[in-house]
Amino acid sequence: MSGAESTESNLQENRRFAPPAEFAAQAHIGSIEEYEKLHSRSIAEPEAFWAEVAEQLHWFKPWDKVLEWEAPDAKWFVGATTNLCYNCIDRQVEAGLGDQVAIVWEAEPYADGQPQVVNLTYNDLLREVSKFANVLKSKGVQKGDVVTIYMGMVPELAIAMLACARIGAVHSIIFGGFSASAIRDRVEDGKSKLLITCDGSWRRAKNVPLKANVDEALEMTDLIENVIVYQRTECEVHMTVGRDHWWHDLMDGISDDCPAEEMDAEDLLFILYTSGSTGKPKGIMHTTGGYMVHTYMTSKLTFDLKPDDPDELYWCTADIGWITGHSYIIYGLLPNRVRTLMYEGAPNEPGPDRFWDMVERHKVTKFYTAPTAIRAFMKWGDEHVEKHDLSSLKVLGTVGEPINPEAWVWYHEKIGGERCPIVDTWWQTETGGHMLTPLPGATTTTPGSCCRPMLGIDAAVVNSDGEEVPNNSGGILVIRKPWPSMLRGIYGDRQRFVQTYWEKVPGMYCPADGARVDPDGNFWITGRIDDVIVVAGHNLGTMEIESALVSHPDVAEAAVVGFPHDVKGTGISAFVITKGAVPAPGSDAAEAMKKSMSAHVAKELGPISKPDQIRLTEALPKTRSGKIMRRLLRDIAAGNEIKQDTTTLEDRGIVEKLQASG
Ligand code: WT7
């Protein structure tokens, strides 16, 4: 797979990029020596270190103890109370900075040929969030209730999540690209009674029918009592009387006074679902205090944020429906008092230069995107980049999957003008915030490596006994000590939490990524060690896609693997045993069947889970004990020559047949 493949070339990667002296001189952390000193101290005295970070934020009541740890259970800032929404908004207003812009939002469609931009100040946010918090209360939402949010990238999404945080409701945000059954599953898992959505959202000038998807989901579950609909695209929607309410009706005339609830540091802040090795997505739990402290510090250090620089404008291109958007569009940014840009739509609408046009118009200083996007830009052609002035940029970030050195170097040259440090940030939904990353003023980077552990993070590469392996030998990445934004569990499934993360290497957090450390002390991620594939920066469970396929009437059995894909990093390849006769390869019947299977997966799970390749077959290569030989399938999907031993195969002819059917 792509991760493993890039390792080979990475072993020869010897280009080094030191932070420009001018950048280092103004950075929060300006040399590797300073980083090393801070990092050693943060590991030696974690409680003192994290307390100093936490003191930079607002607490109603201070902690009695920084950390209580009994693996795998951590409690951070024990006894303290705070409110993350208060730290995002009220704190700036109370400091007299309410007129400063907090969120810059740009719509996807132009109006009369002009970009549509909305600036929301901290005062605006305080008013809108307080009003919406009162709306939630008026619909019976109480502290601890799970509120489901399924919206496009509109400011009201930020307002809705902040309103939940304000009153202590737990949000569960579902990415707008997911389908009705994903909504149903998450609503049921979280036992949610209220859902917030939009009529539709704009994506490449088309309306994505969010409300219609919700309606379909709610036919399959009757838990939801109230649906609040924000009107965005003005598409036609069906409103169920008594259950469905327009956002604007509820907001009309409601009080804008709603003090932030005093939350215990360990109160649940949100649940966010991520795919796992087995079919069912995991509701990752994040709590208030630790998550706030970690995302605040990492935003500040990784992007070298400067709140007092009036030109500072940070843009993360992720969707808020993913952890990247939670942590690095909203929750880590607003407490840093830096303007955060939110963009509604697609990178190639109306043309392939939309992002660069936006960087130029808004004068973006810090830019954060995914390798899959960078590879798409490379493919679309340099001319779309070259026609824009990108000289405002200072730091470039990547996240989501290993970045291949070619894409890294292109990003450095074409987007960063060879001037901007690149921060390749490794982390997960579960970790809440950055874990391994260069610091832009301190770290000499090398393309493809996510470099060093963040301050406070004790990362190592070990064997399955938990012993550190020598430099350059591959092993399992682990985090040996607790950190504030670590997941506190999987919603409703204690056993799965313990088994998934804490039993592979006893006593240590195991993220299920392979890694190695090079002689300079830089970490390289070599790919997943479980049945999760990272497609275009998104974590997808192969089992989940397999179960979706098996629910298609023509499918008897399915196996899904990843293969190297030039834009998405990893593509999805499905091997499907048909129920009836296998139609002739290349025939209209075969193509129609594959198309229908693809559409079925898109409907069940959402378009990102759609297979890139489907092979129809009457059998799969299995060992004599009946295990599907996934390694072999990966080679077939990648078009590799089969070098591995196939003697344990039950039927050797099957391999040639599968190769021919591709
Ligand atoms: C998995 C987590 C972190 C938010 C987006 C994805 C892979 C993530 C990197 C990176 C190599 C990376 C890992 C990880 N991953 N960032 N910089 N280099 N791999 O969050 O959906 O929870 O996926 O994404 O495999 O375990 P996620």
XYZ file of C-alpha atoms in Angstrom, residues 19-650:
632
model
C 13.732 26.772 8.967
C 14.662 30.104 7.343
C 16.645 32.196 9.855
C 14.194 35.075 9.560
C 11.285 32.807 10.407
C 13.104 31.148 13.308
C 13.981 34.543 14.775
C 10.306 35.450 15.274
C 8.968 31.974 16.130
C 7.597 30.810 19.495
C 10.209 28.065 19.444
C 13.179 29.129 17.341
C 15.730 26.320 17.470
C 15.949 22.554 17.759
C 17.925 22.936 20.984
C 15.094 24.919 22.511
C 12.589 22.307 21.336
C 14.690 19.496 22.793
C 15.027 21.239 26.111
C 11.285 21.900 26.332
C 10.420 18.407 25.158
C 12.683 16.683 27.705
C 11.220 18.753 30.469
C 7.647 18.103 29.304
C 8.291 14.350 29.542
C 10.172 14.521 32.830
C 7.655 16.805 34.550
C 4.423 16.428 32.593
C 2.162 17.841 35.283
C 4.132 21.045 35.702
C 4.433 21.400 31.944
C 0.721 20.983 31.185
C -0.291 23.159 34.130
C 1.711 26.027 32.658
C -0.117 25.647 29.345
C -3.498 25.372 31.055
C -2.834 28.585 32.995
C -2.957 30.472 29.695
C -6.679 29.661 29.465
C -9.743 30.571 31.524
C -10.998 28.295 34.321
C -13.925 28.992 36.635
C -12.237 26.853 39.250
C -8.614 25.669 39.217
C -7.609 21.975 39.343
C -6.721 20.099 42.510
C -4.530 17.759 40.562
C -3.230 17.916 36.974
C -3.385 14.205 36.201
C -4.843 11.010 37.575
C -3.641 8.046 35.555
C -4.420 4.418 35.763
C -3.949 2.923 32.306
C -6.007 3.223 30.175
C -7.951 5.842 32.126
C -6.712 9.403 32.365
C -8.301 12.302 34.177
C -6.796 15.698 33.412
C -7.197 18.858 35.488
C -9.064 16.995 38.186
C -11.575 19.133 40.076
C -11.296 22.073 37.679
C -14.241 23.675 35.890
C -14.161 25.582 32.621
C -16.120 26.080 29.399
C -14.542 25.722 25.979
C -17.067 28.024 24.300
C -16.239 30.661 26.917
C -12.552 30.306 26.050
C -13.352 30.558 22.334
C -15.557 33.646 22.572
C -16.374 35.356 25.893
C -12.770 35.638 26.913
C -11.932 37.828 23.924
C -15.096 39.881 24.393
C -14.303 40.437 28.061
C -10.800 41.562 27.144
C -12.414 44.312 25.046
C -11.602 42.586 21.747
C -15.165 41.731 20.753
C -14.866 43.709 17.499
C -12.046 41.567 16.210
C -12.875 39.087 13.478
C -12.998 35.481 14.664
C -14.284 33.580 11.623
C -13.951 34.585 7.981
C -16.382 32.571 5.890
C -16.485 32.288 2.115
C -19.428 30.779 0.258
C -18.851 28.460 -2.664
C -21.144 30.225 -5.159
C -20.303 33.708 -6.353
C -23.054 36.301 -6.461
C -22.989 38.547 -9.533
C -19.485 37.280 -10.269
C -18.257 38.365 -6.830
C -17.042 36.139 -3.993
C -19.379 36.161 -0.991
C -17.516 36.660 2.283
C -18.915 36.993 5.799
C -16.803 38.176 8.730
C -17.977 37.127 12.183
C -16.520 39.019 15.112
C -16.329 37.645 18.655
C -19.323 39.897 19.476
C -21.274 38.370 16.583
C -20.375 34.880 17.719
C -21.335 35.614 21.318
C -24.759 36.846 20.215
C -25.520 34.080 17.705
C -24.132 31.256 19.826
C -26.013 32.449 22.917
C -29.234 32.709 20.939
C -28.840 29.272 19.458
C -27.912 27.853 22.859
C -31.260 29.211 24.078
C -32.965 27.581 21.096
C -31.457 24.239 22.093
C -32.606 24.725 25.665
C -36.103 25.629 24.475
C -36.199 22.252 22.710
C -35.353 20.511 25.961
C -31.627 19.958 25.435
C -29.796 19.571 28.741
C -26.231 19.189 29.852
C -24.929 15.769 28.789
C -27.515 15.226 25.995
C -26.143 14.156 22.626
C -26.993 16.555 19.782
C -26.444 15.301 16.239
C -25.198 17.825 13.674
C -25.262 17.091 9.929
C -24.602 20.334 8.067
C -22.561 21.836 5.268
C -19.625 24.175 5.880
C -21.681 27.204 6.853
C -21.002 29.532 9.822
C -24.114 28.083 11.482
C -22.253 24.782 11.826
C -19.642 26.538 13.984
C -22.431 28.336 15.842
C -24.265 25.062 16.493
C -21.199 23.262 17.861
C -20.188 26.201 20.041
C -23.760 26.465 21.349
C -23.595 22.811 22.418
C -20.279 23.418 24.183
C -21.774 26.485 25.849
C -24.584 24.574 27.559
C -22.691 21.326 28.035
C -24.534 19.337 25.380
C -22.379 16.715 23.659
C -22.183 17.178 19.911
C -21.888 14.354 17.483
C -21.064 15.853 14.095
C -21.591 13.776 10.977
C -19.666 14.695 7.845
C -22.079 16.049 5.197
C -20.802 13.481 2.679
C -22.195 10.572 4.690
C -25.419 8.815 3.817
C -28.735 8.117 5.533
C -27.650 4.837 7.102
C -24.546 6.496 8.601
C -26.860 9.093 10.176
C -29.187 6.413 11.525
C -26.289 4.415 13.027
C -24.793 7.438 14.775
C -28.121 8.754 16.062
C -28.868 5.333 17.546
C -25.423 4.792 19.009
C -25.522 8.213 20.701
C -29.234 7.957 21.614
C -29.641 11.445 20.273
C -33.003 13.197 20.363
C -32.217 16.390 18.468
C -30.653 16.801 15.058
C -29.452 19.970 13.328
C -29.131 20.025 9.554
C -29.404 22.248 6.465
C -31.868 22.031 3.613
C -28.869 21.363 1.390
C -25.233 22.284 0.960
C -23.261 23.547 -2.008
C -20.662 21.242 -3.501
C -19.259 21.955 -6.963
C -22.277 24.133 -7.738
C -24.647 21.264 -6.991
C -27.071 20.964 -4.124
C -26.298 18.118 -1.710
C -29.735 17.176 -0.292
C -28.875 17.004 3.409
C -32.426 17.285 4.717
C -33.649 14.565 2.339
C -30.878 12.278 3.656
C -31.994 13.055 7.192
C -35.607 12.240 6.298
C -34.495 8.894 4.907
C -32.456 8.191 8.052
C -35.340 9.103 10.322
C -37.571 6.596 8.600
C -35.229 3.973 10.050
C -35.204 5.257 13.637
C -37.677 7.097 15.823
C -35.299 8.508 18.434
C -35.151 12.037 17.035
C -37.858 14.306 18.427
C -36.720 17.616 16.927
C -34.952 18.547 13.709
C -33.658 22.085 13.228
C -33.105 23.039 9.607
C -30.863 25.906 8.530
C -31.874 27.201 5.131
C -28.864 27.448 2.830
C -29.511 26.337 -0.736
C -33.260 26.971 -0.744
C -33.854 23.586 -2.315
C -37.246 22.029 -1.805
C -37.567 20.146 1.454
C -40.281 18.310 3.268
C -40.922 19.599 6.808
C -42.647 17.191 9.178
C -45.060 19.174 11.324
C -44.210 19.053 15.019
C -40.758 17.546 14.420
C -39.022 19.855 11.933
C -38.351 23.537 12.586
C -36.608 26.240 10.583
C -33.493 27.661 12.233
C -34.560 31.227 11.365
C -37.982 30.794 12.962
C -36.519 29.531 16.217
C -33.846 32.249 16.312
C -36.345 35.000 15.692
C -36.850 36.993 18.879
C -35.058 34.602 21.231
C -32.899 36.054 24.016
C -29.187 36.466 23.400
C -28.379 36.018 27.052
C -27.081 32.565 27.897
C -24.140 32.357 30.299
C -21.637 29.577 29.608
C -22.244 26.533 31.777
C -19.536 25.657 34.263
C -18.269 22.284 33.054
C -16.117 19.789 34.854
C -12.796 19.361 33.041
C -13.702 15.716 32.434
C -17.261 16.341 31.190
C -17.840 14.942 27.717
C -17.406 17.623 25.032
C -18.125 15.633 21.882
C -18.298 12.243 20.227
C -16.873 11.795 16.759
C -17.144 8.535 14.856
C -14.197 6.941 13.117
C -13.900 3.669 11.242
C -12.351 0.662 12.861
C -11.179 -2.794 11.885
C -14.623 -4.250 12.431
C -17.794 -3.104 10.718
C -19.184 -0.664 13.260
C -17.759 2.884 13.534
C -16.367 3.870 16.927
C -17.754 6.892 18.789
C -14.538 8.494 20.011
C -15.084 10.439 23.239
C -13.308 13.709 23.980
C -13.681 15.665 27.203
C -13.508 19.365 27.915
C -10.390 20.527 29.763
C -7.635 18.348 28.346
C -8.878 18.638 24.776
C -8.998 22.424 25.129
C -5.453 22.656 26.511
C -3.902 20.347 23.934
C -5.588 21.822 20.855
C -4.813 25.344 22.084
C -1.119 24.626 22.546
C -0.622 22.600 19.394
C -2.428 25.171 17.216
C -0.163 27.855 18.601
C 3.105 25.948 18.235
C 2.566 23.954 15.054
C 1.380 26.980 13.088
C 3.333 29.543 15.090
C 0.160 31.573 15.581
C 0.484 35.295 16.273
C -2.746 36.753 17.740
C -1.390 40.286 17.831
C -0.422 40.320 14.177
C -3.464 41.906 12.460
C -2.495 40.151 9.210
C -2.573 36.681 10.717
C -5.147 34.584 8.844
C -5.197 30.845 9.221
C -6.933 28.496 6.789
C -7.531 24.798 7.279
C -9.303 23.334 4.249
C -10.765 20.328 6.091
C -14.466 19.872 6.750
C -15.610 20.426 10.336
C -17.186 16.968 10.117
C -13.714 15.467 10.613
C -11.491 15.778 13.668
C -9.170 18.119 11.756
C -11.996 20.603 11.443
C -13.081 20.222 15.075
C -9.577 20.806 16.450
C -7.943 23.013 13.841
C -10.730 25.161 12.428
C -12.619 25.942 15.620
C -11.553 24.674 19.042
C -7.777 25.170 18.836
C -7.980 28.425 16.899
C -10.517 30.650 18.616
C -8.853 30.455 22.072
C -5.677 31.604 20.280
C -7.545 34.676 19.037
C -6.464 34.186 15.441
C -8.814 34.645 12.472
C -9.836 31.279 11.071
C -11.076 30.985 7.486
C -13.895 28.598 6.690
C -14.650 27.753 3.064
C -17.933 26.215 2.047
C -17.187 24.228 -1.061
C -14.951 22.415 -3.505
C -11.338 23.286 -4.425
C -12.159 23.344 -8.139
C -15.271 25.483 -8.225
C -15.559 27.520 -10.379
C -12.019 26.572 -11.519
C -8.971 24.599 -10.367
C -7.412 27.749 -8.898
C -10.141 28.452 -6.338
C -7.867 27.847 -3.315
C -5.019 29.976 -4.699
C -7.411 32.726 -5.653
C -8.658 32.659 -2.053
C -5.152 32.656 -0.582
C -4.353 35.710 -2.695
C -7.592 37.626 -2.018
C -7.665 36.954 1.722
C -3.870 37.067 2.173
C -3.785 33.777 4.046
C -0.709 33.375 6.255
C -1.010 29.810 7.566
C -2.427 27.082 5.323
C -3.313 23.500 6.289
C -4.473 20.822 3.823
C -4.157 17.111 2.961
C -1.678 15.291 0.694
C -4.541 14.029 -1.457
C -5.495 17.644 -2.229
C -1.877 18.509 -3.005
C -1.641 15.607 -5.452
C -4.854 16.744 -7.153
C -3.433 20.282 -7.540
C -0.237 18.847 -9.046
C -2.318 16.925 -11.547
C -4.469 19.939 -12.464
C -1.332 21.842 -13.520
C 1.027 24.490 -12.186
C -0.509 27.233 -14.331
C -3.458 27.493 -11.919
C -1.074 28.193 -9.078
C 1.293 30.446 -10.957
C -1.300 33.026 -11.833
C -1.731 33.912 -8.150
C 0.356 35.855 -5.676
C 0.893 33.526 -2.731
C 3.499 35.668 -0.982
C 1.331 36.123 2.141
C 1.873 32.451 3.100
C 4.229 31.712 5.981
C 3.610 28.143 7.164
C 2.162 25.185 5.238
C 0.706 22.136 6.931
C -0.365 18.665 5.826
C -2.432 16.026 7.583
C -4.243 12.771 7.111
C -1.842 10.351 5.465
C 1.826 9.991 4.623
C 2.906 12.608 2.087
C 5.044 11.338 -0.751
C 8.268 13.340 -1.200
C 7.303 14.521 -4.737
C 4.140 16.128 -3.388
C 6.035 17.588 -0.424
C 8.620 19.200 -2.702
C 5.943 20.523 -5.057
C 4.098 22.038 -2.087
C 7.336 23.590 -0.865
C 8.273 25.050 -4.248
C 4.997 25.964 -5.914
C 2.862 26.956 -2.946
C 5.458 27.911 -0.378
C 7.802 29.691 -2.796
C 10.635 27.745 -1.094
C 10.156 30.106 1.816
C 7.559 28.449 4.048
C 8.314 25.676 6.544
C 6.115 22.603 5.995
C 4.598 20.890 9.011
C 3.572 17.283 8.319
C 1.316 16.566 11.289
C 0.640 12.979 12.375
C -2.324 12.405 14.661
C -5.754 10.762 14.773
C -9.380 11.294 15.701
C -8.453 9.450 18.888
C -5.492 11.650 19.795
C -7.574 14.840 19.487
C -4.601 16.922 18.392
C -1.094 16.872 16.904
C 1.251 14.171 18.187
C 4.197 14.112 15.788
C 5.075 17.212 13.797
C 7.874 19.581 12.945
C 7.778 22.974 14.656
C 8.144 25.542 11.890
C 10.821 27.664 13.557
C 12.815 24.816 15.028
C 12.767 21.613 13.035
C 14.877 20.825 10.002
C 12.378 18.889 7.905
C 12.825 16.103 5.425
C 10.123 15.321 2.830
C 7.835 12.508 3.948
C 8.699 12.563 7.645
C 6.438 13.936 10.365
C 9.635 14.519 12.353
C 9.423 14.842 16.121
C 6.974 14.332 18.980
C 4.987 17.380 20.057
C 5.860 18.822 23.449
C 4.403 16.578 26.133
C 4.185 13.548 23.814
C 6.232 10.479 24.629
C 6.267 8.588 21.315
C 8.390 5.555 20.455
C 8.659 2.760 17.913
C 8.579 -0.630 19.615
C 8.161 -4.348 18.999
C 5.110 -6.214 20.274
C 6.719 -6.589 23.707
C 6.950 -2.845 24.029
C 10.742 -2.711 23.591
C 12.153 0.094 21.510
C 13.541 -1.097 18.182
C 16.862 0.205 16.781
C 16.887 3.221 14.456
C 15.645 2.577 10.948
C 14.017 -0.730 11.806
C 10.274 -0.726 11.404
C 8.010 -1.330 14.357
C 4.789 -0.266 15.999
C 4.222 3.358 16.905
C 3.161 3.815 20.534
C 2.537 6.676 22.936
C 3.903 5.714 26.333
C 2.448 8.420 28.534
C -1.024 9.979 28.708
C -1.636 13.353 27.058
C -4.482 15.806 27.726
C -6.511 15.375 24.511
C -6.382 11.589 24.431
C -9.665 9.795 23.825
C -11.448 8.866 27.021
C -13.187 5.900 25.485
C -15.455 4.566 22.762
C -19.038 5.635 23.451
C -20.859 2.711 25.004
C -18.125 0.162 24.382
C -15.517 -0.112 27.116
C -14.276 -3.492 25.983
C -13.611 -2.376 22.439
C -11.725 0.675 23.740
C -9.420 -1.485 25.830
C -8.930 -4.104 23.124
C -8.393 -1.720 20.238
C -5.887 0.648 21.778
C -4.376 -0.819 24.933
C -3.815 -4.521 24.436
C -1.602 -4.725 21.354
C 1.308 -3.392 23.400
C 0.330 -3.676 27.059
C 0.211 -0.409 29.001
C 0.861 1.813 25.987
C -1.477 3.584 23.582
C -1.287 1.851 20.211
C -2.619 3.908 17.271
C -2.241 0.969 14.813
C 0.297 2.720 12.622
C 3.657 1.266 11.685
C 6.644 3.604 11.936
C 10.395 3.909 12.100
C 12.762 6.482 13.515
C 15.722 7.576 11.388
C 19.210 8.307 12.751
C 18.326 12.016 13.100
C 15.478 11.110 15.451
C 12.766 11.818 12.869
C 9.663 9.608 12.735
C 8.342 8.099 9.494
C 4.856 6.595 9.348
C 4.899 3.436 7.227
C 1.179 2.607 7.067
C -1.637 1.024 9.051
C -1.146 -2.290 10.800
C -4.872 -3.097 10.987
C -7.704 -3.398 8.474
C -8.170 0.329 8.168
C -7.197 2.037 4.907
C -6.563 5.754 4.664
C -8.243 6.983 1.478
C -7.778 10.629 0.493
C -6.888 11.351 4.100
C -9.933 9.594 5.514
C -9.877 6.578 7.698
C -12.076 3.834 6.211
C -12.649 0.365 7.574
C -12.359 -2.369 4.952
C -14.896 -4.431 6.926
C -17.440 -1.649 6.769
C -17.173 -1.522 2.965
C -17.327 -5.318 2.800
C -20.553 -5.421 4.794
C -22.047 -2.717 2.598
C -21.172 -4.781 -0.486
C -22.600 -7.958 0.988
C -25.933 -6.207 1.505
C -26.206 -5.862 -2.318
C -28.510 -8.561 -3.770
C -25.879 -9.897 -6.233
C -23.036 -10.202 -3.716
C -22.241 -13.432 -1.876
C -18.917 -12.415 -0.340
C -16.548 -9.491 -0.633
C -12.998 -8.598 0.310
C -11.728 -5.036 0.219
C -8.091 -3.932 0.152
C -6.182 -0.735 -0.581
C -3.919 -0.138 -3.570
C -1.604 2.782 -4.468
C -3.605 5.571 -6.091
C -1.896 8.594 -7.573
C -4.314 11.180 -6.156
C -6.028 9.558 -3.195
C -2.866 7.922 -1.858
C -4.769 4.712 -1.367
C -7.631 3.588 -3.583
C -10.333 1.046 -2.720
C -10.279 -2.292 -4.488
C -13.112 -4.765 -4.018
C -13.086 -8.464 -4.870
C -16.640 -9.688 -5.080
C -18.004 -13.215 -5.268
C -21.277 -12.977 -7.139
C -24.355 -14.906 -6.089
C -25.181 -16.053 -9.601
C -22.895 -16.742 -12.557
C -20.056 -14.249 -13.010
C -20.779 -12.132 -16.091
C -18.013 -12.191 -18.751
C -15.243 -9.676 -17.953
C -15.742 -6.432 -19.876
C -19.316 -7.338 -20.903
C -22.139 -4.830 -20.518
C -23.649 -7.082 -17.872
C -20.415 -7.047 -15.839
C -20.107 -3.272 -16.081
C -23.731 -2.745 -15.107
C -23.340 -5.047 -12.118
C -20.204 -3.231 -10.922
C -21.887 0.112 -11.337
C -24.843 -0.981 -9.303
C -22.547 -2.315 -6.546
C -20.599 0.958 -6.455
C -23.781 2.989 -6.238
C -24.984 0.719 -3.458
C -21.839 1.327 -1.375
C -22.121 5.067 -1.963
C -25.690 4.934 -0.762
C -24.920 2.841 2.303
C -21.777 4.633 3.439
C -21.372 7.795 1.362
C -19.460 8.534 -1.854
C -15.978 8.463 -0.267
C -16.322 4.746 0.359
C -17.068 3.895 -3.296
C -14.653 1.273 -4.677
C -12.240 2.440 -7.392
C -11.934 -1.105 -8.718
C -14.318 -4.049 -8.549
C -13.382 -7.544 -9.650
C -16.232 -10.021 -10.045
C -15.236 -13.569 -9.304
C -16.578 -16.953 -8.344
C -13.968 -17.490 -5.626
C -11.367 -15.679 -3.532
C -7.860 -16.891 -2.763
C -8.063 -18.521 0.630
C -5.706 -20.490 2.766
C -6.638 -24.045 3.527
C -7.933 -22.867 6.863
C -10.321 -20.572 5.020
C -8.650 -17.197 5.584
C -8.777 -14.739 2.702
C -5.207 -13.989 1.590
C -5.383 -10.236 1.752
C -1.726 -9.698 0.997
C -2.202 -11.479 -2.284
C -5.297 -9.397 -3.069
C -3.269 -6.242 -2.412
C -0.674 -7.350 -4.968
C -3.344 -8.184 -7.524
C -5.073 -4.832 -6.960
C -1.776 -2.963 -7.334
C -0.962 -4.875 -10.514
C 2.199 -6.240 -8.914
C 3.867 -9.410 -9.976
C 2.953 -12.153 -7.486
C 6.161 -13.081 -5.750
C 4.761 -14.454 -2.544
C 4.353 -18.071 -1.725
C 0.980 -19.313 -2.934
C 1.451 -22.922 -1.940
C -0.955 -22.591 0.965
C -3.650 -21.526 -1.489
C -6.570 -23.822 -1.854
